Amino acid sequence: MRKMSLPNESSQTQNIHRLESELLKELNRYEQDEQAAILKKMISRLRKERYVRSSLQVVGEMVRTPFIWLLMSAGIALPLLVYALLVWVSLLVEG
């Protein structure tokens, strides 16, 4: 029994084959050691799932980490601390 395929699947398959051949054509422009380095980098990006993430997802992941909150707190507290020290030193000099 033959599986019926949708027209969209056929065009996607053709598109994938076209992209694969284009990738191979581009890789052939480089030496073998460069090809290996390029392929290793591509595989590492695929494993880390960095191929289709949007910038919103990246920002969302950054906000979840405690380091970003520490940086934001320091950014707010530092100017306030400098202002308080400036007022304290100016009062000490006048008195």
Tab-separated table of C-alpha atoms in Angstrom:
chain	number	residue	atom	x	y	z
A	1	MET	CA	0.000	0.000	0.000
A	2	ARG	CA	1.383	3.351	-1.032
A	3	LYS	CA	1.279	6.304	1.323
A	4	MET	CA	-0.446	9.328	-0.087
A	5	SER	CA	1.654	12.476	0.099
A	6	LEU	CA	0.373	15.986	0.206
A	7	PRO	CA	1.511	18.508	-2.430
A	8	ASN	CA	3.082	20.614	0.315
A	9	GLU	CA	5.240	17.691	1.453
A	10	SER	CA	6.489	17.182	-2.092
A	11	SER	CA	7.508	20.833	-2.452
A	12	GLN	CA	9.180	20.726	0.965
A	13	THR	CA	11.101	17.615	-0.041
A	14	GLN	CA	12.197	19.256	-3.279
A	15	ASN	CA	13.216	22.377	-1.371
A	16	ILE	CA	15.261	20.301	1.082
A	17	HIS	CA	17.022	18.459	-1.754
A	18	ARG	CA	17.768	21.768	-3.457
A	19	LEU	CA	19.219	23.195	-0.238
A	20	GLU	CA	21.304	20.049	0.322
A	21	SER	CA	22.807	20.278	-3.147
A	22	GLU	CA	23.452	23.993	-2.665
A	23	LEU	CA	25.198	23.247	0.639
A	24	LEU	CA	27.392	20.593	-0.971
A	25	LYS	CA	28.228	22.957	-3.825
A	26	GLU	CA	29.255	25.683	-1.369
A	27	LEU	CA	31.307	23.239	0.734
A	28	ASN	CA	33.225	22.110	-2.355
A	29	ARG	CA	34.639	25.630	-2.678
A	30	TYR	CA	36.777	25.008	0.441
A	31	GLU	CA	39.689	22.726	1.234
A	32	GLN	CA	38.996	19.500	3.143
A	33	ASP	CA	40.240	20.789	6.506
A	34	GLU	CA	38.069	23.900	6.135
A	35	GLN	CA	35.109	21.716	5.166
A	36	ALA	CA	35.610	19.657	8.317
A	37	ALA	CA	35.722	22.793	10.475
A	38	ILE	CA	32.566	24.180	8.866
A	39	LEU	CA	30.694	20.892	9.317
A	40	LYS	CA	31.833	20.577	12.949
A	41	LYS	CA	30.542	24.073	13.659
A	42	MET	CA	27.223	23.302	11.966
A	43	ILE	CA	26.816	20.091	13.961
A	44	SER	CA	27.640	21.860	17.219
A	45	ARG	CA	25.048	24.546	16.466
A	46	LEU	CA	22.463	21.869	15.698
A	47	ARG	CA	23.194	20.098	18.969
A	48	LYS	CA	22.866	23.349	20.889
A	49	GLU	CA	19.633	24.113	19.012
A	50	ARG	CA	20.878	27.517	17.875
A	51	TYR	CA	19.588	27.231	14.340
A	52	VAL	CA	16.038	28.549	14.501
A	53	ARG	CA	15.701	30.390	17.779
A	54	SER	CA	14.359	33.895	17.558
A	55	SER	CA	15.958	36.795	19.353
A	56	LEU	CA	12.968	36.891	21.728
A	57	GLN	CA	13.766	33.364	22.876
A	58	VAL	CA	17.395	34.313	23.476
A	59	VAL	CA	16.367	37.366	25.528
A	60	GLY	CA	13.863	35.244	27.445
A	61	GLU	CA	16.600	32.800	28.374
A	62	MET	CA	18.853	35.651	29.504
A	63	VAL	CA	16.153	37.098	31.766
A	64	ARG	CA	15.716	33.746	33.484
A	65	THR	CA	19.332	33.681	34.658
A	66	PRO	CA	20.181	35.280	38.012
A	67	PHE	CA	23.229	37.040	36.551
A	68	ILE	CA	21.101	39.463	34.526
A	69	TRP	CA	19.110	40.373	37.634
A	70	LEU	CA	22.347	40.968	39.526
A	71	LEU	CA	23.568	43.268	36.760
A	72	MET	CA	20.285	45.174	36.688
A	73	SER	CA	20.313	45.588	40.474
A	74	ALA	CA	23.897	46.830	40.393
A	75	GLY	CA	23.014	49.250	37.611
A	76	ILE	CA	20.237	50.727	39.718
A	77	ALA	CA	22.096	50.705	43.041
A	78	LEU	CA	25.414	52.140	41.832
A	79	PRO	CA	24.135	55.612	40.830
A	80	LEU	CA	22.151	55.844	44.067
A	81	LEU	CA	25.217	54.895	46.083
A	82	VAL	CA	27.395	57.440	44.266
A	83	TYR	CA	24.787	60.155	44.862
A	84	ALA	CA	24.549	59.297	48.583
A	85	LEU	CA	28.333	59.344	48.915
A	86	LEU	CA	28.517	62.694	47.113
A	87	VAL	CA	25.925	64.219	49.485
A	88	TRP	CA	27.677	62.716	52.530
A	89	VAL	CA	31.107	64.017	51.465
A	90	SER	CA	29.733	67.492	50.672
A	91	LEU	CA	28.069	67.638	54.101
A	92	LEU	CA	31.320	66.556	55.748
A	93	VAL	CA	33.280	69.263	53.911
A	94	GLU	CA	30.797	72.008	54.895
A	95	GLY	CA	30.605	70.980	58.541
